[in-house]
Short mmCIF file of C-alpha atoms in Angstrom, two decimals:
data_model
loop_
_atom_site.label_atom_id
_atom_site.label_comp_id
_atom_site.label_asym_id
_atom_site.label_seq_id
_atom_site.Cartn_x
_atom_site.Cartn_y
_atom_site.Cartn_z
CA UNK A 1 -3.29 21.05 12.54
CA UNK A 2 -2.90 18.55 15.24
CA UNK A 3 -1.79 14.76 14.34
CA UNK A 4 -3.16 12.36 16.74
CA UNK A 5 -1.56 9.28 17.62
CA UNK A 6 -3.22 6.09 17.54
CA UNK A 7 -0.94 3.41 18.97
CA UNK A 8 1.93 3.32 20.90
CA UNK A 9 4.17 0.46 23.01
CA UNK A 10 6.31 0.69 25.69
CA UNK A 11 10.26 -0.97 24.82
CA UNK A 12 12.97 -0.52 24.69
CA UNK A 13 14.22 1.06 21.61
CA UNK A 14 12.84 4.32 20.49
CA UNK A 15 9.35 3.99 18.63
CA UNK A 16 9.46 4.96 14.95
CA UNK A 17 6.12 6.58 14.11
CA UNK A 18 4.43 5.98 10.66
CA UNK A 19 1.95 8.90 9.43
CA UNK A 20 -0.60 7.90 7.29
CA UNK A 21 -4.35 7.03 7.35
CA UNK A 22 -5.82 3.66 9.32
CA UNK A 23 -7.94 2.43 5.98
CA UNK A 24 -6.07 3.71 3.25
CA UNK A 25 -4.80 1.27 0.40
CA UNK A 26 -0.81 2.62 0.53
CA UNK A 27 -0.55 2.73 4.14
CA UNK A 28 -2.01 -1.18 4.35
CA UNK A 29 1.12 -2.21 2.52
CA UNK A 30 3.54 -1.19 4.82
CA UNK A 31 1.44 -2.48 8.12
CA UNK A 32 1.12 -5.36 6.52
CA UNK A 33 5.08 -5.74 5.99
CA UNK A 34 5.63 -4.23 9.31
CA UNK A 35 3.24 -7.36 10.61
CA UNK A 36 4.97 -9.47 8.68
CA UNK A 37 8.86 -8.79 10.19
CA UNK A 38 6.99 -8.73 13.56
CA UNK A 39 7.72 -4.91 13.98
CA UNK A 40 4.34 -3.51 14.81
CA UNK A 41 5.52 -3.11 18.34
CA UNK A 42 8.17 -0.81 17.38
CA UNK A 43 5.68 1.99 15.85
CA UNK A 44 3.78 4.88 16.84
CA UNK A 45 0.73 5.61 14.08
CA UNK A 46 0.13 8.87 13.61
CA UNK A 47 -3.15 10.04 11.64
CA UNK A 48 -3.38 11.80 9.06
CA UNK A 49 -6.80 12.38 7.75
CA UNK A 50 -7.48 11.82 3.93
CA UNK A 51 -10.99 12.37 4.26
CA UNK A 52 -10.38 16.04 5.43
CA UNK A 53 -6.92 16.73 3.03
CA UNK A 54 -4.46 17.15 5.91
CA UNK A 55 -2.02 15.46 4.21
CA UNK A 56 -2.61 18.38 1.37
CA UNK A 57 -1.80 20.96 4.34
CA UNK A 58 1.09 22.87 5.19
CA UNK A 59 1.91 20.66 8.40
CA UNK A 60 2.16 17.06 6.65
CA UNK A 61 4.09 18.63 2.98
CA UNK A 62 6.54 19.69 5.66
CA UNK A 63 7.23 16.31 6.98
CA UNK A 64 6.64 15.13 2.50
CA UNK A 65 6.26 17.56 -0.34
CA UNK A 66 4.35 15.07 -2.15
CA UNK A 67 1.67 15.18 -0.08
CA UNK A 68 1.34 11.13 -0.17
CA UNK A 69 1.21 8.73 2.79
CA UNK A 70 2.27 6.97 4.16
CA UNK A 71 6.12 8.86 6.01
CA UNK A 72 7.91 6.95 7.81
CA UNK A 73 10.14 8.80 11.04
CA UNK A 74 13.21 7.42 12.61
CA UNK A 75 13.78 8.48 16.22
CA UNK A 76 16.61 10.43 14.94
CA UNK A 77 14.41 12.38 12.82
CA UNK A 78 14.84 11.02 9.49
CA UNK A 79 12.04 10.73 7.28
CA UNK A 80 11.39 8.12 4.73
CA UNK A 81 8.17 8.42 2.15
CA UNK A 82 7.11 6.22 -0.68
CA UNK A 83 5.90 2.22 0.15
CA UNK A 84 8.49 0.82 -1.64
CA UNK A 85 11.30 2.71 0.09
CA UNK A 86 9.67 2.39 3.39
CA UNK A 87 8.70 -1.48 3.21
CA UNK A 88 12.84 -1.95 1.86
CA UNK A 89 13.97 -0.28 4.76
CA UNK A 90 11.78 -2.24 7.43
CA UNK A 91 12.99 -5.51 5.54
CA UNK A 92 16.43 -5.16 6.37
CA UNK A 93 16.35 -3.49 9.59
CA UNK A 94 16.34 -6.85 11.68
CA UNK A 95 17.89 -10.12 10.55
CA UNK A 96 17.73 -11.33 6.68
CA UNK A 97 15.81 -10.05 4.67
CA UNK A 98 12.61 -12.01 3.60
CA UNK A 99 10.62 -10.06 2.05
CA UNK A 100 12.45 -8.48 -1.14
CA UNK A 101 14.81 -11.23 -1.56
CA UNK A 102 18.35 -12.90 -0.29
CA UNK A 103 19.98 -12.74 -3.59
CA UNK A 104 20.60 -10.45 -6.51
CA UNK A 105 18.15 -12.32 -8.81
CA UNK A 106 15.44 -12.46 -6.25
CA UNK A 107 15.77 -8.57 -5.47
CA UNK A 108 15.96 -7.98 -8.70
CA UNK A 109 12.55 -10.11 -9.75
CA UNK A 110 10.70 -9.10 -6.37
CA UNK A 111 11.96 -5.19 -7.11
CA UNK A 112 10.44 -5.32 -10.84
CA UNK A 113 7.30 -7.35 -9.96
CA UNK A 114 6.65 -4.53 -6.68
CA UNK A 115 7.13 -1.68 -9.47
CA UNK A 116 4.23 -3.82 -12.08
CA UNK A 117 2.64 -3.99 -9.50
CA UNK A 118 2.82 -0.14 -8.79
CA UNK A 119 2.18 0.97 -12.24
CA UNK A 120 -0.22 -1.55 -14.00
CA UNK A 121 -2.46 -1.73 -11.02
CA UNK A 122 -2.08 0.48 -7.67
CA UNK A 123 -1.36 3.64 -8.66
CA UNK A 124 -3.76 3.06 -12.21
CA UNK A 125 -6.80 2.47 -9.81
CA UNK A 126 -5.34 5.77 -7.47
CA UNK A 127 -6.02 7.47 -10.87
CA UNK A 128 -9.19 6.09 -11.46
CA UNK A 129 -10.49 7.08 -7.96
CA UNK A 130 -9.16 10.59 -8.22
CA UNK A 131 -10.21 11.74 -11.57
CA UNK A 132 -13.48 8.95 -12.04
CA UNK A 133 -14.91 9.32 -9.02
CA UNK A 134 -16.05 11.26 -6.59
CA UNK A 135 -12.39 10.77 -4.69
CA UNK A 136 -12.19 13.07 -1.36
CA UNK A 137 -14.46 15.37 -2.90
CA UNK A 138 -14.41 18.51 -3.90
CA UNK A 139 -12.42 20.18 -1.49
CA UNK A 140 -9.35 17.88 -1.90
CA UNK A 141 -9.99 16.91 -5.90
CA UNK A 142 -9.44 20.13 -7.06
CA UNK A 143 -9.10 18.99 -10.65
CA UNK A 144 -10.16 15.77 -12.20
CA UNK A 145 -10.15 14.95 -15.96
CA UNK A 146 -12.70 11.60 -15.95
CA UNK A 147 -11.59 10.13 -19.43
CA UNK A 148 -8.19 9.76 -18.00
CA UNK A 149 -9.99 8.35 -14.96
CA UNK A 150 -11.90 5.65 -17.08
CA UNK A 151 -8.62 5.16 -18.85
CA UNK A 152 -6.92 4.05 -15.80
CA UNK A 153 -9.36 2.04 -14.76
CA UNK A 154 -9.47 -0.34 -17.69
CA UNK A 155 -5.31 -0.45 -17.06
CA UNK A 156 -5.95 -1.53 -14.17
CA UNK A 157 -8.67 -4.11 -15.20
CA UNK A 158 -5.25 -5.17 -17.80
CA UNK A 159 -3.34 -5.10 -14.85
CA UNK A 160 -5.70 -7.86 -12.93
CA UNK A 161 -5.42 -10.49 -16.03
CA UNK A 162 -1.07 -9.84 -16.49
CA UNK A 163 -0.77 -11.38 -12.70
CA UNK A 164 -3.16 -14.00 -13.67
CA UNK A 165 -1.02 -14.90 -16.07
CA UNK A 166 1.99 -14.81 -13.57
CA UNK A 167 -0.07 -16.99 -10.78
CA UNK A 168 -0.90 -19.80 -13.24
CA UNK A 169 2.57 -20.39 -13.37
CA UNK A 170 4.03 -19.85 -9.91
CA UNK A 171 2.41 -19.72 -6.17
CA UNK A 172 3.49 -16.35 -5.44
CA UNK A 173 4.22 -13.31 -7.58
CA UNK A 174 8.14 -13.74 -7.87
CA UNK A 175 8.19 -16.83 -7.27
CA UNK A 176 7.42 -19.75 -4.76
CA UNK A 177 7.86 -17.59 -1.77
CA UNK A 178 5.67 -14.95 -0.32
CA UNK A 179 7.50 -11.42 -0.72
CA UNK A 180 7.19 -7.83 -1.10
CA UNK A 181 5.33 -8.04 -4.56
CA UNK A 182 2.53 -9.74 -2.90
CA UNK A 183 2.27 -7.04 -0.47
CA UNK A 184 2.53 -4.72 -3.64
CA UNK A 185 -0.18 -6.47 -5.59
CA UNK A 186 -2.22 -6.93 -2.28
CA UNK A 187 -2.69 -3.09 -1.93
CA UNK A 188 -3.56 -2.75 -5.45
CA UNK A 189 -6.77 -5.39 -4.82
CA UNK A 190 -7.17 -3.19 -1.65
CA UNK A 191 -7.81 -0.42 -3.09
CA UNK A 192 -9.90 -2.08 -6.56
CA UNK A 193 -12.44 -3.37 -4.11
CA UNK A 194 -12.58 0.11 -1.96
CA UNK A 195 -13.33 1.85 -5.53
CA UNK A 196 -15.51 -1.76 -6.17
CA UNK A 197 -13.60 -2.36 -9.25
CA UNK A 198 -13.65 -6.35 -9.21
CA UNK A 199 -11.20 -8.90 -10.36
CA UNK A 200 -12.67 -10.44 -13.81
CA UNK A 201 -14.65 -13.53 -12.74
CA UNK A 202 -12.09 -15.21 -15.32
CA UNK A 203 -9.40 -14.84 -13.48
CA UNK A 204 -9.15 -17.62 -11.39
CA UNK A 205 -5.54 -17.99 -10.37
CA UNK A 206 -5.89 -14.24 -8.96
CA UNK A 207 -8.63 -15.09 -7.00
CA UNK A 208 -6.83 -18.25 -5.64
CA UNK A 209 -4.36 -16.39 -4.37
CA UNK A 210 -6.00 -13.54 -3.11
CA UNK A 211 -8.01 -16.04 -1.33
CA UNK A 212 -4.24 -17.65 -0.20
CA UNK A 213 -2.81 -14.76 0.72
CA UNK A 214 -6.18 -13.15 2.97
CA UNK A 215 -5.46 -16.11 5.28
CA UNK A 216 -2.02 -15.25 6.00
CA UNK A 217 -1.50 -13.71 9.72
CA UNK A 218 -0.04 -10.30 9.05
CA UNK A 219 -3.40 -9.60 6.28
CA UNK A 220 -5.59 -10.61 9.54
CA UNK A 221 -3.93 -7.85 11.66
CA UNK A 222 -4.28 -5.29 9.26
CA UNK A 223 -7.95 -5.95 8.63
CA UNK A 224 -8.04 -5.81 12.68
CA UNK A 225 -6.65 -2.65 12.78
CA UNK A 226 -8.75 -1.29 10.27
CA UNK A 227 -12.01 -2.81 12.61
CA UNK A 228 -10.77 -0.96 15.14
CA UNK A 229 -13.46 1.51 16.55
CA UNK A 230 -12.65 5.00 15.45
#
């Protein structure tokens, strides 16, 4: 199996390259925190196709034995997997960091808040899609159980209404400033809307901010790379 790269930019400093998958709900977290720090010059995306399992294959476990996108590669070969570790590194490589916080408290609220935001919502809908649904079919779901699916999904449905409850009472997850728990919670409503599980109609703080947070510039350049013709 062959990765093909999709973008690439001449500089000065080596290009890291990101494997994952141009649509999927993971990999929009870290291009949207990559648009965010301005570092989307700096990186060569490499595909790896969900739709077809090659990140199940031989080829990608070597680069992650989990099998999950998106990896992140260093020019010196080093390879970094999992959002939250990827997104942390980005965040400090250049300047202060902004995104998960300038002081112990606010790493330590924007680090629990990314992890809720994980559990009670991304990676409960993940479950949902792979055991509920159809997923990426038969070939790649090679064993579902759908009343752990259906399970998941009403977590996740719990999930929606606990940062409703957190947005009535702030304007961003951790706080009054835009960080990585945003970016967390983002992906989870990325992916609820892909499996067209919607936000309760109740929960009108959630949809505020979704609403808020849509309009900011680095959620525009993801949804333009995702337009991109393929």
């Amino acid at each position: 199996m062959t990765f093909q790269p999709t973008h690439s930019d001449a500089s000065s400093r080596p290009l890291m390259k990101i494997y994952d998958w141009y649509s999927g709900p993971y990999p929009a977290r870290v291009r949207i925190a990559l648009a965010e720090k301005g570092l989307l010059p700096s990186i060569e995306f490499v595909s790896v196709n969900l739709w077809k399992g090659e990140h199940k294959q031989p080829a990608f476990l070597a680069l992650n034995y989990s099998g999950t996108l998106p990896v992140l590669e260093l020019p010196d070969g080093t390879l970094i997997a999992e959002c939250t570790a990827i997104t942390q590194y980005l965040d400090v490589l250049e300047g202060t960091p902004t995104l998960t916080g300038k002081t112990p408290v606010e790493q330590g609220l924007i680090h629990m808040l990314t992890k809720r935001a994980e559990i009670e919502l991304m990676d409960a809908v993940s479950v949902y899609f792979h055991h509920a649904t159809p997923g990426l079919g038969p070939e790649v779901e090679l064993y579902q159980n759908a009343e752990w699916g259906m399970r998941m999904r009403d977590k996740a449905v719990r999930g929606m209404r606990y940062f409703d409850g957190l947005l009535k009472t702030r304007a961003y997850v951790a706080g009054d400033a835009f960080s990585m728990a945003d970016i967390a919670l983002l992906g989870g409503l990325i992916f609820a809307a892909l499996v067209e599980l919607p936000i309760p109609q109740e929960c009108e703080a959630l949809h505020a901010w979704q609403a808020k947070v849509n309009e900011r510039a680095s959620v525009q350049a993801w949804r333009a790379m995702v337009a991109q013709p393929r």
